[in-house]
Amino acid sequence: INLNVSATGGNASSPLTYGLMFEDINHSGDGGIYAELIQNRAFQGSLEYPSTLTPWVSVGDAVLTLQNTSVPLSKSLPTSINVASNSTNGTIGLLNPGWWGIDVKPQKYTGSFWALGSYKGKFTVKLQSDLTEEVFASLDLPSSATPGKWVEHKFELEPRIAAPNINNTFVLEFDSRAGSLNFNLISLFPPTYNNRPNGNRPDLMEALKDLSGSFFRIPGGNNIEGDAYHYPWLWNETIGPLTERPGRPGTWGYENTDGLGLVEYLNWCTDLSVTPILAVWDGMYLGDEADHILTASELEPWVQYALDELEFILGPSNSTHGALRTQLGHPEPWELKYVEIGNEDDLYDKGPETYSAYRFPMFYEAISAAYPDLIIISSTGDYTAVGGTNTSNPSATDYHIYTRPDYFVSQFGHFDNASREHKSLIGEYACVQGNVYNQVVGVDWDALRLPWTPWVGSVSEAIFSLGAERNSDTIIGMSYAPGFQNLNSYEWAPDLIAFTADPSQTIKSTSHHVIELLSNNRYNATVPVTTDSDFGPAYWVAGVSEPGHYTFKTAIYNSTSSVPFSISFEGLSEGVKGTLSVLSAPDGLSSNTLENGVVSDVVRKTVTTLAAGSGGVFEFELDNYDVAVLTT
Ligand code: AHR
């Protein structure tokens, strides 16, 4: 393949070309990146998922029951656990196995619990092996428990040695002579990323940081919408002290604690230097065909609700919600440039119709009047459904694609003829199924999903991404979804990063490697490439950061032989050096997996220094399913 790359003449690239998307799915938040180690710490429940004792276990002869005491810990956390004993001799308590295990290391664990009752003795908190009961850390602390009043107890545990595995539990014990005590909000955090209180797991944050993303789409996905029980994600119930966060039934089959809330998301953006793309709920519930879309008048308070959220994020400290932000320790507004109205509003019979008739316009008009600089993104993926009345504010849409390798590759040119007036966010994309003979269109949601992304799927995503990069003047950016999968409990596979409670078992998918390579090799503008070859089996894009500094990206799909490249870059002459980074895998079906507790990483990266030959031509060969970047 002979390619001539021009020095100028393309389009400016979006500074946000690669980004991250997050929603609590697959226990990616609770039990995932949110570092809280105690599962069901506050017995939160709802109509959909009533409060439960799971996974708490009694210690000694303790009897555990859920109680709504006459004095609740808070209005938001009315249910507590009562720990009672009939005997007056011995130790009783309760034990929590964490989110399918607890990683115990010689590091500081910060804990707290609230107690109610009459007890003047001591509490003992421990981290111990579930299998052998070996105690790794133990601490006695005096009880301040008082009848009729909830009292918080704080402690730190510091194991001297690491546990050999994650089969560990947290134990809270006391003297059975106390008779009966109530506990709530029993919490234990390991060190967190950037040492944020109520923060995130460092290893999973590092796995995100590797991707050098530029934006962060939050808080959904479907998890913003709520399903048949009509519980959308409520920003104001996810802020402030944990005692004031009631939680909600998430869309993905479990109660969300909302410990990971709006402020935590925005801090996360600060920690990873990414810009938020904030979704607001727009009146569409999932899963209840009868009445899942609000009427215009029902929607009005929700428009105000979204404006209040924006004021919380952007407003001055003397505004009502800016003052609330200040009160919570954030006097300065956060940076926010993008707001998305809903999620996948092309779903359901009346989704698109009501979206363009009144739902999108109501939000668009109110938000753009109050915040004219915000870029408002529609969620239909359809240019015709964006707009509103204020045409001076550029509109954008969020296009999602979950598909098969062949179809991804066929979509390399998807944005070639897109409107340049409206921009696209590719807020979710992933190869979720293998190819099926004779079927290249889309995805069959009734067919089995891939458990892990195979390399061929990641290559096809790379090709789709290169096609988007070629059209970066119309693309805001792209984010793979879903981001995380707790291997002990998940609803959706494959995912970008899979994990267990054991940080040594974090699996970066083959797609993670591809995004890491493509995202870490950005450029300022695309540049034209002339050639006598068609796209396929090689697909490419070229860009320039500054004169002489080119980036050429390519991926090979379905080639029966190796593919030779001869590339000249305008202005570069013989002897100029380039760096060729190539990702490959043993074959297209290889995946990164966890088997028998062992992480396999099939992706190989080779980095070679090349020198331009006569006429400034770089020559190299790539194999089928290689993904490569050449930089000069
Ligand atoms: O990423 C999983 C789900 O796929 C998202 O919640 C939703 O937006 C899409 O349908």
XYZ file of C-alpha atoms and ligand atoms in Angstrom:
642
model
C 0.000 0.000 0.000
C 1.564 3.291 -1.080
C 0.421 6.298 0.896
C 1.343 9.968 0.635
C 0.489 12.004 3.684
C 0.052 15.758 3.292
C 1.278 18.272 5.864
C -1.942 20.287 5.932
C -5.463 20.276 4.593
C -7.438 18.205 7.088
C -9.646 19.092 10.002
C -8.966 20.082 13.566
C -9.372 17.134 15.909
C -11.603 17.232 18.921
C -9.553 17.601 22.101
C -11.942 15.071 23.636
C -11.527 12.332 21.018
C -11.220 9.542 23.602
C -13.069 9.452 26.890
C -14.734 7.350 29.550
C -18.310 6.395 30.281
C -19.499 5.245 33.686
C -22.739 4.015 35.208
C -23.351 1.632 38.080
C -23.816 -1.611 36.189
C -22.113 -4.942 36.918
C -21.389 -3.666 40.451
C -18.986 -1.264 38.859
C -19.759 1.398 41.467
C -20.977 -0.301 44.646
C -18.692 -3.296 44.977
C -16.446 -1.848 42.304
C -14.518 1.341 41.833
C -16.222 2.934 44.859
C -13.777 1.734 47.472
C -16.264 0.977 50.290
C -15.447 -2.552 51.480
C -18.640 -3.298 53.409
C -21.495 -4.721 51.379
C -24.960 -3.508 52.438
C -23.473 -1.113 54.958
C -26.703 0.778 55.667
C -29.485 -1.710 54.886
C -30.840 0.545 52.160
C -33.887 -0.757 50.414
C -36.774 0.202 48.209
C -40.012 -1.166 46.835
C -37.982 -2.921 44.202
C -35.228 -4.273 46.448
C -36.440 -4.328 50.042
C -33.847 -3.967 52.814
C -32.044 -7.187 53.506
C -29.575 -8.683 55.956
C -27.537 -10.189 53.140
C -24.555 -10.711 53.382
C -24.255 -10.062 57.145
C -23.601 -13.091 59.347
C -23.994 -13.324 63.113
C -21.036 -13.889 65.421
C -21.425 -15.904 68.627
C -25.045 -16.588 69.377
C -26.146 -13.181 68.079
C -29.535 -12.905 66.465
C -29.606 -10.375 63.626
C -32.796 -8.603 62.617
C -33.641 -5.569 60.563
C -35.395 -2.861 62.536
C -36.899 0.511 61.860
C -36.279 2.008 65.283
C -38.422 4.832 66.597
C -35.293 6.993 66.426
C -33.785 6.372 62.990
C -30.188 7.168 62.131
C -31.638 9.595 59.598
C -34.709 10.011 57.466
C -32.662 8.633 54.595
C -31.366 5.598 56.491
C -34.302 4.415 58.602
C -33.411 0.728 58.738
C -30.704 -0.627 60.994
C -29.486 -4.007 62.141
C -30.328 -5.190 65.631
C -27.770 -7.504 67.187
C -29.190 -9.346 70.187
C -28.265 -12.210 72.447
C -30.150 -14.214 75.032
C -27.033 -15.217 76.869
C -25.131 -12.880 79.151
C -21.835 -14.573 78.780
C -19.546 -14.146 75.819
C -18.993 -12.091 72.731
C -21.521 -11.430 70.038
C -21.441 -9.419 66.894
C -21.751 -9.384 63.162
C -19.534 -10.153 60.257
C -19.409 -8.878 56.681
C -17.616 -10.690 53.853
C -17.241 -7.519 51.802
C -18.063 -7.440 48.133
C -17.123 -11.054 47.499
C -13.987 -10.736 49.551
C -11.824 -8.118 51.207
C -8.299 -7.334 50.133
C -6.235 -7.177 53.329
C -2.818 -5.548 53.153
C -0.498 -3.765 55.591
C -2.112 -0.393 55.019
C -4.504 1.880 56.881
C -8.220 1.046 56.762
C -10.553 3.824 57.876
C -13.789 2.676 59.451
C -16.850 3.909 61.236
C -20.209 2.706 62.452
C -23.197 4.189 64.194
C -24.596 2.505 67.301
C -27.802 2.908 69.277
C -28.454 1.404 72.695
C -27.132 1.158 76.191
C -23.579 -0.161 76.403
C -20.572 1.029 78.353
C -18.141 -1.706 77.378
C -15.847 -1.956 74.386
C -16.311 -2.835 70.753
C -13.774 -4.928 68.900
C -13.326 -4.486 65.152
C -11.273 -6.987 63.171
C -10.161 -8.001 59.738
C -9.819 -11.750 59.704
C -9.612 -14.727 57.408
C -12.952 -16.288 56.634
C -11.306 -19.664 56.217
C -8.902 -19.891 59.147
C -10.154 -17.034 61.343
C -6.567 -15.760 61.474
C -6.824 -12.159 62.652
C -4.876 -9.660 60.538
C -5.904 -6.553 62.440
C -7.891 -5.998 65.604
C -8.765 -2.945 67.624
C -10.756 -2.322 70.782
C -12.619 0.934 71.041
C -14.749 2.210 73.907
C -18.461 2.281 73.322
C -20.200 5.625 73.338
C -23.537 3.948 72.634
C -26.382 5.816 74.264
C -30.039 4.894 74.549
C -32.296 6.912 72.259
C -29.442 8.497 70.335
C -27.325 7.328 67.443
C -23.593 7.790 68.091
C -20.853 7.471 65.494
C -17.738 5.449 66.305
C -14.625 5.928 64.196
C -11.563 3.720 64.034
C -8.550 2.737 61.988
C -7.252 -0.758 61.376
C -3.754 -1.446 60.165
C -2.881 -5.086 59.482
C 0.761 -5.972 60.014
C 0.805 -8.516 57.211
C -1.070 -9.128 53.987
C -3.697 -11.854 53.952
C -2.835 -14.674 51.539
C -6.118 -14.262 49.668
C -9.283 -12.187 49.645
C -11.419 -14.623 51.652
C -11.513 -12.194 54.534
C -14.217 -10.623 56.620
C -14.817 -7.565 58.712
C -16.031 -8.342 62.233
C -17.656 -6.057 64.803
C -18.048 -7.581 68.274
C -19.178 -6.562 71.720
C -20.014 -8.034 75.095
C -23.244 -10.015 75.070
C -24.155 -8.450 78.409
C -25.135 -5.375 76.397
C -28.162 -7.457 75.454
C -29.161 -5.774 72.240
C -27.690 -2.950 70.180
C -28.545 -1.439 66.816
C -25.980 -0.564 64.175
C -26.099 1.337 60.916
C -23.779 2.717 58.249
C -20.972 0.310 59.052
C -18.194 1.404 56.760
C -14.591 0.504 56.021
C -12.379 2.073 53.383
C -8.882 1.092 52.284
C -6.576 3.852 51.000
C -8.259 5.491 48.029
C -7.075 7.106 44.824
C -5.542 10.494 45.689
C -6.511 9.745 49.296
C -10.005 11.076 48.765
C -12.336 10.377 51.685
C -15.253 8.283 50.389
C -13.092 7.719 47.324
C -12.231 5.192 44.659
C -10.161 2.025 44.321
C -6.663 3.031 43.232
C -6.023 0.074 40.914
C -9.222 0.628 38.941
C -8.595 4.362 38.721
C -5.092 3.607 37.432
C -6.586 1.321 34.792
C -8.728 4.242 33.644
C -5.849 6.684 33.829
C -3.849 4.494 31.432
C -6.393 5.412 28.778
C -5.665 9.151 28.994
C -9.321 9.882 28.395
C -10.466 13.466 28.038
C -14.105 13.258 29.053
C -16.262 11.356 31.490
C -19.894 10.620 30.641
C -21.913 10.283 33.865
C -24.146 9.000 35.474
C -25.569 6.698 32.772
C -26.492 4.831 30.565
C -29.701 3.272 31.620
C -28.853 3.756 35.253
C -30.002 7.353 35.113
C -33.482 6.312 34.071
C -34.917 3.985 36.664
C -37.243 1.258 35.559
C -40.780 0.094 36.290
C -40.608 1.409 39.863
C -39.884 4.906 38.590
C -36.747 5.816 40.449
C -34.581 8.021 38.260
C -31.111 8.977 39.462
C -31.617 11.967 41.809
C -28.555 14.185 42.027
C -29.627 15.883 45.267
C -29.950 12.515 47.017
C -26.387 11.571 46.098
C -24.655 14.505 47.811
C -23.758 15.449 51.365
C -23.082 13.183 54.349
C -23.612 9.475 53.720
C -26.300 9.531 56.416
C -28.353 11.740 54.103
C -28.203 9.497 51.033
C -31.131 7.083 50.876
C -29.899 5.167 47.826
C -32.170 3.972 45.061
C -32.959 0.857 43.098
C -30.517 1.033 40.239
C -31.618 0.037 36.774
C -29.291 -2.944 36.758
C -30.810 -5.256 39.356
C -29.466 -4.004 42.668
C -29.894 -1.188 45.129
C -27.398 1.643 44.652
C -26.021 3.150 47.860
C -25.338 6.462 46.093
C -22.190 6.756 48.176
C -20.663 7.341 44.778
C -22.643 10.449 43.965
C -22.495 13.638 41.980
C -19.670 15.244 43.967
C -17.641 12.040 43.844
C -18.119 11.908 40.062
C -16.946 15.496 39.707
C -13.947 14.852 41.964
C -13.214 11.839 39.798
C -13.110 14.189 36.804
C -10.644 16.401 38.665
C -8.500 13.409 39.617
C -8.270 12.118 36.050
C -8.221 15.562 34.403
C -11.289 14.769 32.337
C -14.199 16.994 31.484
C -17.654 15.838 32.577
C -20.442 15.121 30.132
C -23.378 15.231 32.495
C -26.613 13.446 31.685
C -29.892 14.681 33.149
C -33.041 12.597 33.377
C -35.627 13.678 30.852
C -38.874 11.933 31.712
C -38.417 8.446 30.263
C -38.443 5.433 32.583
C -37.431 1.986 31.458
C -39.342 -1.219 31.697
C -42.894 -0.011 32.122
C -44.524 0.159 28.752
C -47.816 1.538 30.097
C -46.689 4.885 31.425
C -43.006 5.248 31.049
C -42.933 8.753 29.546
C -43.958 11.904 31.375
C -46.279 14.449 29.818
C -45.052 17.996 29.253
C -46.677 19.316 32.404
C -45.358 16.405 34.471
C -41.927 17.131 33.072
C -41.806 20.814 34.048
C -40.508 20.264 37.605
C -37.844 17.984 36.211
C -36.579 20.740 33.956
C -36.233 22.925 37.035
C -34.593 19.994 38.815
C -31.954 19.821 36.067
C -31.428 23.593 36.301
C -30.908 23.221 40.043
C -28.290 20.566 39.411
C -26.519 22.827 36.949
C -26.621 25.651 39.481
C -25.102 23.296 42.047
C -22.236 22.592 39.645
C -21.809 25.961 37.969
C -23.579 28.586 40.030
C -21.944 31.266 42.150
C -21.589 30.637 45.863
C -24.376 33.067 46.622
C -26.916 31.160 44.515
C -29.161 28.697 46.334
C -27.495 25.573 45.016
C -24.053 27.145 44.688
C -24.318 27.853 48.418
C -25.128 24.192 49.007
C -22.015 23.252 47.045
C -19.964 25.687 49.128
C -21.435 24.240 52.295
C -20.230 20.828 51.130
C -16.685 22.128 50.814
C -16.579 23.194 47.162
C -16.751 26.988 46.954
C -15.457 27.007 43.395
C -17.795 25.835 40.641
C -16.716 22.775 38.700
C -16.009 22.961 35.026
C -18.874 21.715 32.868
C -19.330 22.272 29.165
C -21.552 19.407 28.048
C -24.982 18.269 29.147
C -26.793 15.298 27.653
C -30.573 15.175 27.768
C -31.524 11.624 28.750
C -30.145 8.380 27.483
C -31.066 6.487 24.317
C -34.329 8.335 23.789
C -34.778 6.543 20.513
C -36.036 3.565 22.541
C -39.698 2.659 23.004
C -42.604 3.449 20.767
C -43.148 6.951 22.026
C -39.525 7.697 22.909
C -38.421 9.563 19.792
C -41.812 11.140 19.182
C -42.160 12.703 22.649
C -38.456 13.534 22.712
C -38.574 15.737 19.660
C -42.107 17.015 20.373
C -41.486 18.411 23.840
C -38.963 16.619 26.031
C -35.740 17.668 24.314
C -37.006 21.202 23.493
C -38.131 21.846 27.073
C -34.694 21.025 28.446
C -32.864 22.631 25.558
C -34.669 25.926 25.847
C -34.430 26.187 29.623
C -30.782 25.126 29.835
C -29.530 27.171 26.906
C -31.349 30.262 28.246
C -29.674 29.894 31.640
C -26.304 28.596 30.387
C -25.807 29.736 26.787
C -22.261 28.356 26.664
C -23.234 24.788 27.453
C -23.220 22.331 24.588
C -26.430 20.350 24.808
C -26.367 16.811 23.502
C -29.451 14.885 22.476
C -29.540 11.187 23.208
C -31.202 9.752 20.138
C -28.123 9.430 17.967
C -30.236 11.040 15.299
C -29.356 14.455 13.904
C -32.949 15.214 12.981
C -34.002 14.993 16.609
C -31.600 17.651 17.820
C -32.184 21.352 17.573
C -34.375 23.429 19.774
C -34.996 27.042 19.088
C -31.634 28.568 19.901
C -29.689 27.699 16.788
C -26.703 29.768 17.913
C -25.931 27.018 20.423
C -24.350 24.119 18.601
C -26.250 20.907 19.143
C -24.899 17.429 19.255
C -26.217 13.924 19.525
C -25.084 10.770 21.286
C -24.692 7.798 18.984
C -24.425 4.321 20.534
C -23.300 1.220 18.740
C -23.071 -2.327 20.106
C -22.395 -4.763 17.349
C -20.313 -7.484 15.681
C -16.836 -7.261 14.149
C -17.916 -7.302 10.504
C -20.506 -4.632 11.091
C -18.102 -2.403 13.008
C -15.651 -2.583 10.136
C -18.430 -1.804 7.650
C -19.087 1.364 9.678
C -15.584 2.767 9.132
C -17.188 5.423 6.923
C -20.186 5.990 9.198
C -19.390 9.657 9.810
C -17.977 10.496 6.367
C -21.169 12.163 5.254
C -22.431 13.324 8.628
C -23.675 16.853 9.098
C -20.851 19.179 10.054
C -23.306 21.468 11.844
C -24.130 18.924 14.489
C -21.538 16.969 16.378
C -21.671 13.350 17.506
C -20.658 11.916 20.786
C -20.097 8.191 20.488
C -21.104 7.763 24.103
C -21.187 3.962 24.022
C -19.633 1.442 21.683
C -18.457 -2.134 21.950
C -18.200 -5.342 20.011
C -20.530 -7.619 21.959
C -21.012 -10.635 19.692
C -19.036 -12.659 17.228
C -19.696 -12.656 13.514
C -22.492 -14.844 12.269
C -22.211 -16.282 8.811
C -24.131 -14.190 6.320
C -25.224 -11.659 8.882
C -23.417 -8.367 8.976
C -26.112 -6.038 10.218
C -26.114 -4.820 13.786
C -26.450 -7.127 16.709
C -28.924 -9.809 17.656
C -29.917 -9.060 21.239
C -31.403 -12.541 21.600
C -28.133 -14.217 20.766
C -25.432 -15.027 23.277
C -23.086 -12.245 24.252
C -19.332 -12.699 24.239
C -18.025 -13.304 27.760
C -14.771 -11.522 26.904
C -13.941 -9.341 23.940
C -11.943 -11.338 21.415
C -9.038 -9.633 19.726
C -10.908 -9.502 16.406
C -13.635 -7.506 18.174
C -11.118 -5.032 19.532
C -9.557 -4.698 16.079
C -12.982 -3.975 14.614
C -13.574 -1.331 17.301
C -10.199 0.155 16.382
C -11.274 0.415 12.756
C -14.536 2.084 13.708
C -12.542 4.479 15.925
C -10.146 5.313 13.087
C -13.186 6.121 10.948
C -14.417 8.450 13.693
C -10.975 10.036 14.025
C -10.976 10.736 10.280
C -14.165 12.711 10.901
C -13.021 14.314 14.083
C -14.419 17.677 13.016
C -17.881 16.202 13.589
C -17.023 13.992 16.556
C -16.926 15.140 20.157
C -15.360 11.892 21.249
C -15.925 8.229 21.915
C -16.190 6.080 25.013
C -16.355 2.306 25.257
C -19.188 0.917 27.415
C -19.699 -0.527 29.888
C -16.510 0.399 31.670
C -16.391 -2.212 34.428
C -17.489 -5.704 35.331
C -17.364 -7.228 38.782
C -16.827 -10.876 37.899
C -18.847 -11.987 40.934
C -22.037 -10.287 39.849
C -22.692 -8.692 36.503
C -25.452 -8.089 34.027
C -23.491 -7.173 30.933
C -20.502 -8.632 29.179
C -18.103 -7.938 27.632
C -16.680 -4.916 29.408
C -13.625 -2.730 29.265
C -12.156 -3.747 32.615
C -13.135 -6.765 34.702
C -12.176 -7.182 38.319
C -12.675 -8.945 41.641
C -11.949 -7.738 45.171
C -8.365 -8.811 44.533
C -6.485 -6.020 42.716
C -4.097 -8.565 41.218
C -7.091 -9.947 39.304
C -7.949 -6.788 37.380
C -8.263 -7.666 33.708
C -7.827 -4.992 31.107
C -9.654 -6.226 28.034
C -8.030 -6.370 24.643
C -10.122 -3.289 23.817
C -8.475 -1.468 26.712
C -5.107 -2.012 25.033
C -6.410 -0.676 21.735
C -7.895 2.446 23.317
C -4.726 3.004 25.310
C -2.686 2.987 22.111
C -5.064 5.145 20.081
C -5.847 7.609 22.859
C -2.241 8.137 23.861
C -1.360 9.023 20.294
C -3.444 12.113 19.626
C -2.755 14.845 17.101
C -4.180 18.283 16.512
C -5.599 17.866 13.012
C -6.179 15.168 10.470
C -4.239 15.420 7.221
C -5.196 14.073 3.792
C -3.735 10.791 2.613
C -3.531 10.020 -1.092
C -3.215 6.477 -2.339
C -4.221 4.160 -5.120
C -5.414 1.539 -2.600
C -8.912 1.157 -1.240
C -9.683 0.732 2.440
C -9.696 -2.936 3.387
C -7.991 -5.007 4.581
C -6.053 -1.961 5.875
C -7.865 1.042 7.336
C -6.049 4.203 8.365
C -6.073 7.805 9.470
C -3.254 10.326 9.558
C -2.809 13.464 11.615
C -0.276 16.096 12.519
C 0.492 17.712 15.876
C 3.046 20.228 14.717
C 5.047 20.510 11.511
C 6.980 17.302 10.929
C 5.288 15.438 13.777
C 2.889 13.046 12.138
C 0.747 10.276 13.563
C -0.376 7.482 11.278
C -2.802 4.901 12.665
C -3.903 1.739 10.952
C -5.577 -1.610 11.608
C -5.800 -4.722 9.449
C -8.972 -6.784 9.185
C -9.403 -10.007 7.221
C -6.170 -10.121 5.293
C -4.896 -13.461 4.056
C -1.314 -12.248 3.904
C 0.872 -9.617 5.505
C 0.298 -6.069 4.318
C 3.326 -4.006 3.145
C 3.165 -0.232 3.703
C 5.237 2.478 1.988
C 4.408 5.856 3.468
C 5.835 9.242 2.697
C 5.037 12.257 4.838
C 5.232 15.672 3.218
C 8.374 17.493 4.308
C 10.132 14.455 5.807
C 13.262 13.254 4.124
C 15.538 10.238 4.177
C 16.914 9.343 7.596
C 14.089 10.873 9.626
C 13.208 8.574 12.511
C 9.792 7.220 13.317
C 8.390 4.941 16.015
C 6.126 2.085 15.039
C 4.002 0.606 17.855
C 2.116 -2.554 16.930
C -0.508 -4.393 18.955
C -1.179 -8.002 18.072
C -2.571 -11.189 19.582
C -2.018 -14.882 18.833
C -5.249 -14.975 16.830
C -8.531 -13.155 16.409
C -10.331 -15.237 19.005
C -7.815 -14.653 21.804
C -9.182 -12.765 24.793
C -7.878 -11.381 28.025
C -9.459 -13.463 30.745
C -9.300 -14.603 34.331
C -9.012 -18.358 34.556
C -8.420 -20.223 37.776
C -7.590 -16.919 39.394
C -4.917 -16.088 36.839
C -5.117 -13.062 34.535
C -4.104 -13.768 30.976
C -3.069 -10.908 28.750
C -2.811 -11.987 25.138
C -1.986 -8.597 23.670
C 1.603 -8.051 22.590
C 3.022 -4.626 21.914
C 6.166 -4.180 19.874
C 7.820 -0.817 19.500
C 10.309 -0.397 16.670
C 12.344 2.577 15.582
C 12.185 3.072 11.823
C 14.230 5.364 9.623
C 12.782 6.822 6.453
C 14.474 5.429 3.385
C 15.132 7.032 0.065
C 12.606 9.777 -0.715
C 11.586 9.869 2.970
C 9.531 6.703 2.637
C 8.810 4.593 5.708
C 8.434 0.917 4.905
C 7.034 -1.813 7.139
C 4.717 -4.786 7.068
C 1.762 -5.591 9.251
C -0.072 -8.853 9.791
C -3.755 -9.597 9.861
C -5.424 -8.118 12.963
C -2.503 -5.809 13.754
C -3.332 -2.389 15.155
C -0.474 0.029 14.663
C 0.599 3.617 15.192
C 3.545 5.232 13.450
C 4.716 8.554 14.866
C 7.432 10.801 13.489
O -23.768 0.008 28.431
C -24.868 -0.732 28.802
C -26.186 -0.101 28.365
O -26.296 -0.097 26.985
C -26.364 1.339 28.747
O -26.822 1.491 30.042
C -27.383 1.808 27.771
O -27.262 3.173 27.487
C -27.155 0.935 26.558
O -28.311 0.388 26.092
